[in-house]
Amino acid sequence: MRRLKLVIPDSNYKNQVLSRLTKNFKADIIGRLLTMGYNEPIILEGPYSEAFLVNSKQLSIIKDLIAVGKHPYCSGIHIATIFGRVKKRIEYSLAFTELLLKIGLRRSIIVINDWGERLVLYGRDVLAGSIIDIYPPIYKGSNVIIVNRNFEFIGIGKSLYSFKEIMKLRENNPQKVVVKNKRDLGWYLRRGM
């Protein structure tokens, strides 16, 4: 069992955490969550860290638990897992990414056809020919949200090409892998149990 330390960030650390978590999507998503009442990040630190957003009532309960020697493992909305001490790598949670879509994010999204959806849900990568639509910006190496033709969230991937390169590959090389599957909803059935 890993040793965890619950950290309730001060205002400076809070702003660093929030800006780091939203940097990839370049949108004011956290601003929308703040208006929904989720305005306090908490961090479980250890060999890797877990970031959560809680509302003020949840934060009050957490502080009361800490005062009596209890340390909750999680609370609120799980945003991401943060790996590394020096060069931090962030893996956004599936729940948080799906929430981004529900509150209106329309950036860095790849829409795939039914065949592509099946492949992604089995842990496979996205082929250029299975892409129906793209919501830029898409940069080589950036995170992308993968949705099906009904705009239902199915996974998170890493783009292997830029937007323009993907558009060319759709026409010229449809069997080319263009997005590496990082995690998808099928993960819960394959490994999450």
PDB file of C-alpha atoms in Angstrom:
ATOM      1  CA  MET A   1       0.000   0.000   0.000  1.00  0.00           C
ATOM      2  CA  ARG A   2       1.415   3.353  -0.969  1.00  0.00           C
ATOM      3  CA  ARG A   3       1.786   6.102   1.588  1.00  0.00           C
ATOM      4  CA  LEU A   4      -0.367   9.079   0.762  1.00  0.00           C
ATOM      5  CA  LYS A   5      -0.366  12.618   2.021  1.00  0.00           C
ATOM      6  CA  LEU A   6      -3.492  14.721   1.596  1.00  0.00           C
ATOM      7  CA  VAL A   7      -2.629  18.280   0.598  1.00  0.00           C
ATOM      8  CA  ILE A   8      -5.101  21.148   0.632  1.00  0.00           C
ATOM      9  CA  PRO A   9      -3.278  23.716  -1.518  1.00  0.00           C
ATOM     10  CA  ASP A  10      -2.839  27.351  -0.491  1.00  0.00           C
ATOM     11  CA  SER A  11      -4.009  29.950  -3.049  1.00  0.00           C
ATOM     12  CA  ASN A  12      -0.656  30.053  -4.910  1.00  0.00           C
ATOM     13  CA  TYR A  13      -0.375  26.257  -5.183  1.00  0.00           C
ATOM     14  CA  LYS A  14      -4.100  26.089  -6.035  1.00  0.00           C
ATOM     15  CA  ASN A  15      -3.607  28.412  -9.031  1.00  0.00           C
ATOM     16  CA  GLN A  16      -0.564  26.393 -10.185  1.00  0.00           C
ATOM     17  CA  VAL A  17      -2.522  23.144  -9.988  1.00  0.00           C
ATOM     18  CA  LEU A  18      -5.548  24.531 -11.829  1.00  0.00           C
ATOM     19  CA  SER A  19      -3.515  26.139 -14.615  1.00  0.00           C
ATOM     20  CA  ARG A  20      -1.395  22.985 -15.080  1.00  0.00           C
ATOM     21  CA  LEU A  21      -4.465  20.773 -15.280  1.00  0.00           C
ATOM     22  CA  THR A  22      -6.217  22.919 -17.883  1.00  0.00           C
ATOM     23  CA  LYS A  23      -3.151  23.827 -19.960  1.00  0.00           C
ATOM     24  CA  ASN A  24      -3.604  20.980 -22.427  1.00  0.00           C
ATOM     25  CA  PHE A  25      -7.163  21.909 -23.385  1.00  0.00           C
ATOM     26  CA  LYS A  26      -6.500  25.675 -23.518  1.00  0.00           C
ATOM     27  CA  ALA A  27     -10.037  26.455 -22.402  1.00  0.00           C
ATOM     28  CA  ASP A  28     -11.688  27.947 -19.333  1.00  0.00           C
ATOM     29  CA  ILE A  29     -13.108  24.599 -18.250  1.00  0.00           C
ATOM     30  CA  ILE A  30     -12.060  25.066 -14.640  1.00  0.00           C
ATOM     31  CA  GLY A  31     -13.888  28.404 -14.691  1.00  0.00           C
ATOM     32  CA  ARG A  32     -17.084  26.553 -15.561  1.00  0.00           C
ATOM     33  CA  LEU A  33     -16.498  23.988 -12.821  1.00  0.00           C
ATOM     34  CA  LEU A  34     -15.915  26.811 -10.343  1.00  0.00           C
ATOM     35  CA  THR A  35     -19.318  28.273 -11.178  1.00  0.00           C
ATOM     36  CA  MET A  36     -20.793  24.808 -10.513  1.00  0.00           C
ATOM     37  CA  GLY A  37     -19.326  25.005  -6.985  1.00  0.00           C
ATOM     38  CA  TYR A  38     -16.262  22.796  -7.470  1.00  0.00           C
ATOM     39  CA  ASN A  39     -13.760  25.447  -6.455  1.00  0.00           C
ATOM     40  CA  GLU A  40     -11.222  23.698  -4.234  1.00  0.00           C
ATOM     41  CA  PRO A  41      -8.518  21.338  -5.502  1.00  0.00           C
ATOM     42  CA  ILE A  42      -7.162  18.691  -3.170  1.00  0.00           C
ATOM     43  CA  ILE A  43      -4.140  16.565  -3.909  1.00  0.00           C
ATOM     44  CA  LEU A  44      -3.233  13.127  -2.621  1.00  0.00           C
ATOM     45  CA  GLU A  45       0.558  13.082  -2.890  1.00  0.00           C
ATOM     46  CA  GLY A  46       2.749  10.002  -2.927  1.00  0.00           C
ATOM     47  CA  PRO A  47       4.842   8.173  -5.544  1.00  0.00           C
ATOM     48  CA  TYR A  48       2.244   9.600  -7.893  1.00  0.00           C
ATOM     49  CA  SER A  49      -0.458  12.105  -7.057  1.00  0.00           C
ATOM     50  CA  GLU A  50      -4.206  12.225  -7.547  1.00  0.00           C
ATOM     51  CA  ALA A  51      -5.935  15.583  -8.131  1.00  0.00           C
ATOM     52  CA  PHE A  52      -9.577  16.173  -7.196  1.00  0.00           C
ATOM     53  CA  LEU A  53     -11.913  19.153  -7.250  1.00  0.00           C
ATOM     54  CA  VAL A  54     -14.318  19.491  -4.331  1.00  0.00           C
ATOM     55  CA  ASN A  55     -16.917  22.018  -3.291  1.00  0.00           C
ATOM     56  CA  SER A  56     -16.636  24.033  -0.083  1.00  0.00           C
ATOM     57  CA  LYS A  57     -18.932  21.685   1.875  1.00  0.00           C
ATOM     58  CA  GLN A  58     -16.835  18.657   0.925  1.00  0.00           C
ATOM     59  CA  LEU A  59     -13.661  20.539   1.839  1.00  0.00           C
ATOM     60  CA  SER A  60     -15.111  21.342   5.263  1.00  0.00           C
ATOM     61  CA  ILE A  61     -15.892  17.644   5.854  1.00  0.00           C
ATOM     62  CA  ILE A  62     -12.370  16.668   4.744  1.00  0.00           C
ATOM     63  CA  LYS A  63     -10.834  19.185   7.158  1.00  0.00           C
ATOM     64  CA  ASP A  64     -13.011  17.795   9.978  1.00  0.00           C
ATOM     65  CA  LEU A  65     -11.859  14.251   9.148  1.00  0.00           C
ATOM     66  CA  ILE A  66      -8.209  15.303   9.126  1.00  0.00           C
ATOM     67  CA  ALA A  67      -8.694  16.982  12.521  1.00  0.00           C
ATOM     68  CA  VAL A  68      -9.682  13.621  14.040  1.00  0.00           C
ATOM     69  CA  GLY A  69      -6.859  11.704  12.342  1.00  0.00           C
ATOM     70  CA  LYS A  70      -8.720  10.322   9.336  1.00  0.00           C
ATOM     71  CA  HIS A  71      -7.430  10.801   5.793  1.00  0.00           C
ATOM     72  CA  PRO A  72      -9.891  10.256   2.931  1.00  0.00           C
ATOM     73  CA  TYR A  73      -8.551   8.541  -0.175  1.00  0.00           C
ATOM     74  CA  CYS A  74     -10.699  10.482  -2.637  1.00  0.00           C
ATOM     75  CA  SER A  75     -13.501  13.019  -2.791  1.00  0.00           C
ATOM     76  CA  GLY A  76     -15.291  15.176  -5.347  1.00  0.00           C
ATOM     77  CA  ILE A  77     -14.395  14.987  -9.029  1.00  0.00           C
ATOM     78  CA  HIS A  78     -11.273  12.993  -9.849  1.00  0.00           C
ATOM     79  CA  ILE A  79      -9.432  15.170 -12.374  1.00  0.00           C
ATOM     80  CA  ALA A  80      -6.137  13.480 -13.056  1.00  0.00           C
ATOM     81  CA  THR A  81      -3.252  11.331 -11.959  1.00  0.00           C
ATOM     82  CA  ILE A  82       0.050  13.216 -11.874  1.00  0.00           C
ATOM     83  CA  PHE A  83       3.263  11.215 -12.324  1.00  0.00           C
ATOM     84  CA  GLY A  84       6.815  12.300 -11.606  1.00  0.00           C
ATOM     85  CA  ARG A  85       8.426  14.905  -9.414  1.00  0.00           C
ATOM     86  CA  VAL A  86      10.514  16.964 -11.833  1.00  0.00           C
ATOM     87  CA  LYS A  87       8.923  16.630 -15.280  1.00  0.00           C
ATOM     88  CA  LYS A  88       5.328  15.943 -14.372  1.00  0.00           C
ATOM     89  CA  ARG A  89       3.152  13.867 -16.672  1.00  0.00           C
ATOM     90  CA  ILE A  90      -0.602  14.215 -16.318  1.00  0.00           C
ATOM     91  CA  GLU A  91      -3.151  11.543 -17.202  1.00  0.00           C
ATOM     92  CA  TYR A  92      -6.653  12.954 -17.156  1.00  0.00           C
ATOM     93  CA  SER A  93      -9.334  10.741 -15.680  1.00  0.00           C
ATOM     94  CA  LEU A  94     -12.033   9.345 -17.929  1.00  0.00           C
ATOM     95  CA  ALA A  95     -14.728  10.888 -15.723  1.00  0.00           C
ATOM     96  CA  PHE A  96     -13.186  14.369 -15.911  1.00  0.00           C
ATOM     97  CA  THR A  97     -12.707  14.165 -19.678  1.00  0.00           C
ATOM     98  CA  GLU A  98     -16.318  13.110 -20.170  1.00  0.00           C
ATOM     99  CA  LEU A  99     -17.398  15.998 -17.941  1.00  0.00           C
ATOM    100  CA  LEU A 100     -15.443  18.401 -20.179  1.00  0.00           C
ATOM    101  CA  LEU A 101     -17.624  17.343 -23.104  1.00  0.00           C
ATOM    102  CA  LYS A 102     -20.833  17.655 -21.088  1.00  0.00           C
ATOM    103  CA  ILE A 103     -20.075  21.242 -20.073  1.00  0.00           C
ATOM    104  CA  GLY A 104     -19.330  22.275 -23.631  1.00  0.00           C
ATOM    105  CA  LEU A 105     -15.690  21.670 -24.566  1.00  0.00           C
ATOM    106  CA  ARG A 106     -15.417  21.592 -28.356  1.00  0.00           C
ATOM    107  CA  ARG A 107     -11.635  21.472 -28.848  1.00  0.00           C
ATOM    108  CA  SER A 108      -9.094  18.717 -29.459  1.00  0.00           C
ATOM    109  CA  ILE A 109     -11.778  16.171 -30.366  1.00  0.00           C
ATOM    110  CA  ILE A 110     -11.703  13.327 -32.891  1.00  0.00           C
ATOM    111  CA  VAL A 111     -15.062  11.880 -34.021  1.00  0.00           C
ATOM    112  CA  ILE A 112     -14.840   8.287 -35.265  1.00  0.00           C
ATOM    113  CA  ASN A 113     -17.151   5.894 -37.102  1.00  0.00           C
ATOM    114  CA  ASP A 114     -18.743   2.733 -35.686  1.00  0.00           C
ATOM    115  CA  TRP A 115     -15.873   0.444 -36.687  1.00  0.00           C
ATOM    116  CA  GLY A 116     -13.322   2.797 -35.140  1.00  0.00           C
ATOM    117  CA  GLU A 117     -15.424   2.981 -31.972  1.00  0.00           C
ATOM    118  CA  ARG A 118     -15.373  -0.808 -31.614  1.00  0.00           C
ATOM    119  CA  LEU A 119     -11.610  -0.868 -32.059  1.00  0.00           C
ATOM    120  CA  VAL A 120     -11.034   1.893 -29.491  1.00  0.00           C
ATOM    121  CA  LEU A 121     -13.282   0.204 -26.925  1.00  0.00           C
ATOM    122  CA  TYR A 122     -11.127  -2.915 -27.305  1.00  0.00           C
ATOM    123  CA  GLY A 123      -8.006  -0.862 -26.575  1.00  0.00           C
ATOM    124  CA  ARG A 124      -6.878  -0.373 -30.171  1.00  0.00           C
ATOM    125  CA  ASP A 125      -5.620   2.854 -31.763  1.00  0.00           C
ATOM    126  CA  VAL A 126      -7.501   5.210 -34.122  1.00  0.00           C
ATOM    127  CA  LEU A 127      -6.923   4.751 -37.850  1.00  0.00           C
ATOM    128  CA  ALA A 128      -7.055   7.725 -40.210  1.00  0.00           C
ATOM    129  CA  GLY A 129      -9.890   6.150 -42.225  1.00  0.00           C
ATOM    130  CA  SER A 130     -12.171   5.829 -39.191  1.00  0.00           C
ATOM    131  CA  ILE A 131     -12.200   9.580 -38.510  1.00  0.00           C
ATOM    132  CA  ILE A 132     -15.465  11.311 -39.428  1.00  0.00           C
ATOM    133  CA  ASP A 133     -14.726  14.782 -38.072  1.00  0.00           C
ATOM    134  CA  ILE A 134     -12.049  16.719 -36.173  1.00  0.00           C
ATOM    135  CA  TYR A 135     -12.375  19.668 -33.803  1.00  0.00           C
ATOM    136  CA  PRO A 136      -8.995  21.460 -33.802  1.00  0.00           C
ATOM    137  CA  PRO A 137      -6.555  22.323 -32.448  1.00  0.00           C
ATOM    138  CA  ILE A 138      -4.799  18.989 -32.812  1.00  0.00           C
ATOM    139  CA  TYR A 139      -1.022  19.005 -32.410  1.00  0.00           C
ATOM    140  CA  LYS A 140       1.435  16.174 -32.731  1.00  0.00           C
ATOM    141  CA  GLY A 141       1.875  14.718 -29.245  1.00  0.00           C
ATOM    142  CA  SER A 142      -1.169  16.447 -27.720  1.00  0.00           C
ATOM    143  CA  ASN A 143      -4.048  14.779 -25.893  1.00  0.00           C
ATOM    144  CA  VAL A 144      -7.274  14.366 -27.843  1.00  0.00           C
ATOM    145  CA  ILE A 145     -10.750  13.350 -26.806  1.00  0.00           C
ATOM    146  CA  ILE A 146     -12.227  10.465 -28.792  1.00  0.00           C
ATOM    147  CA  VAL A 147     -16.003  10.442 -29.346  1.00  0.00           C
ATOM    148  CA  ASN A 148     -18.351   8.359 -31.479  1.00  0.00           C
ATOM    149  CA  ARG A 149     -20.653   9.619 -34.220  1.00  0.00           C
ATOM    150  CA  ASN A 150     -23.304  10.488 -31.562  1.00  0.00           C
ATOM    151  CA  PHE A 151     -20.718  12.644 -29.771  1.00  0.00           C
ATOM    152  CA  GLU A 152     -20.598  10.210 -26.843  1.00  0.00           C
ATOM    153  CA  PHE A 153     -17.273  10.081 -25.024  1.00  0.00           C
ATOM    154  CA  ILE A 154     -15.339   6.840 -25.522  1.00  0.00           C
ATOM    155  CA  GLY A 155     -11.696   7.600 -24.733  1.00  0.00           C
ATOM    156  CA  ILE A 156      -8.561   9.703 -24.511  1.00  0.00           C
ATOM    157  CA  GLY A 157      -5.738   9.459 -27.008  1.00  0.00           C
ATOM    158  CA  LYS A 158      -2.426  10.998 -27.986  1.00  0.00           C
ATOM    159  CA  SER A 159      -2.219  12.471 -31.460  1.00  0.00           C
ATOM    160  CA  LEU A 160       0.659  11.105 -33.524  1.00  0.00           C
ATOM    161  CA  TYR A 161       0.191  13.805 -36.183  1.00  0.00           C
ATOM    162  CA  SER A 162      -0.962  17.404 -36.507  1.00  0.00           C
ATOM    163  CA  PHE A 163      -4.428  18.375 -37.754  1.00  0.00           C
ATOM    164  CA  LYS A 164      -3.218  19.008 -41.330  1.00  0.00           C
ATOM    165  CA  GLU A 165      -1.283  15.731 -41.444  1.00  0.00           C
ATOM    166  CA  ILE A 166      -4.321  13.770 -40.229  1.00  0.00           C
ATOM    167  CA  MET A 167      -6.511  15.369 -42.898  1.00  0.00           C
ATOM    168  CA  LYS A 168      -4.037  14.253 -45.608  1.00  0.00           C
ATOM    169  CA  LEU A 169      -3.744  10.742 -44.167  1.00  0.00           C
ATOM    170  CA  ARG A 170      -7.546  10.326 -44.150  1.00  0.00           C
ATOM    171  CA  GLU A 171      -7.472  10.566 -47.943  1.00  0.00           C
ATOM    172  CA  ASN A 172      -4.100   9.018 -48.802  1.00  0.00           C
ATOM    173  CA  ASN A 173      -3.454   6.366 -46.141  1.00  0.00           C
ATOM    174  CA  PRO A 174      -6.651   5.398 -44.248  1.00  0.00           C
ATOM    175  CA  GLN A 175      -4.990   2.390 -42.531  1.00  0.00           C
ATOM    176  CA  LYS A 176      -2.394   4.589 -40.821  1.00  0.00           C
ATOM    177  CA  VAL A 177      -2.611   4.880 -37.018  1.00  0.00           C
ATOM    178  CA  VAL A 178      -3.048   8.582 -36.237  1.00  0.00           C
ATOM    179  CA  VAL A 179      -4.097   8.579 -32.563  1.00  0.00           C
ATOM    180  CA  LYS A 180      -2.631   6.319 -29.883  1.00  0.00           C
ATOM    181  CA  ASN A 181      -5.301   5.090 -27.472  1.00  0.00           C
ATOM    182  CA  LYS A 182      -4.260   6.063 -23.927  1.00  0.00           C
ATOM    183  CA  ARG A 183      -7.414   4.984 -22.098  1.00  0.00           C
ATOM    184  CA  ASP A 184     -10.975   4.197 -23.110  1.00  0.00           C
ATOM    185  CA  LEU A 185     -14.268   3.201 -21.509  1.00  0.00           C
ATOM    186  CA  GLY A 186     -13.568  -0.453 -22.321  1.00  0.00           C
ATOM    187  CA  TRP A 187     -10.658  -0.222 -19.860  1.00  0.00           C
ATOM    188  CA  TYR A 188     -13.125  -0.677 -16.994  1.00  0.00           C
ATOM    189  CA  LEU A 189     -14.100  -4.068 -18.383  1.00  0.00           C
ATOM    190  CA  ARG A 190     -10.585  -5.167 -19.368  1.00  0.00           C
ATOM    191  CA  ARG A 191      -8.545  -3.988 -16.345  1.00  0.00           C
ATOM    192  CA  GLY A 192     -10.634  -1.817 -14.093  1.00  0.00           C
ATOM    193  CA  MET A 193     -12.214  -4.605 -12.090  1.00  0.00           C
TER     194      MET A 193
END
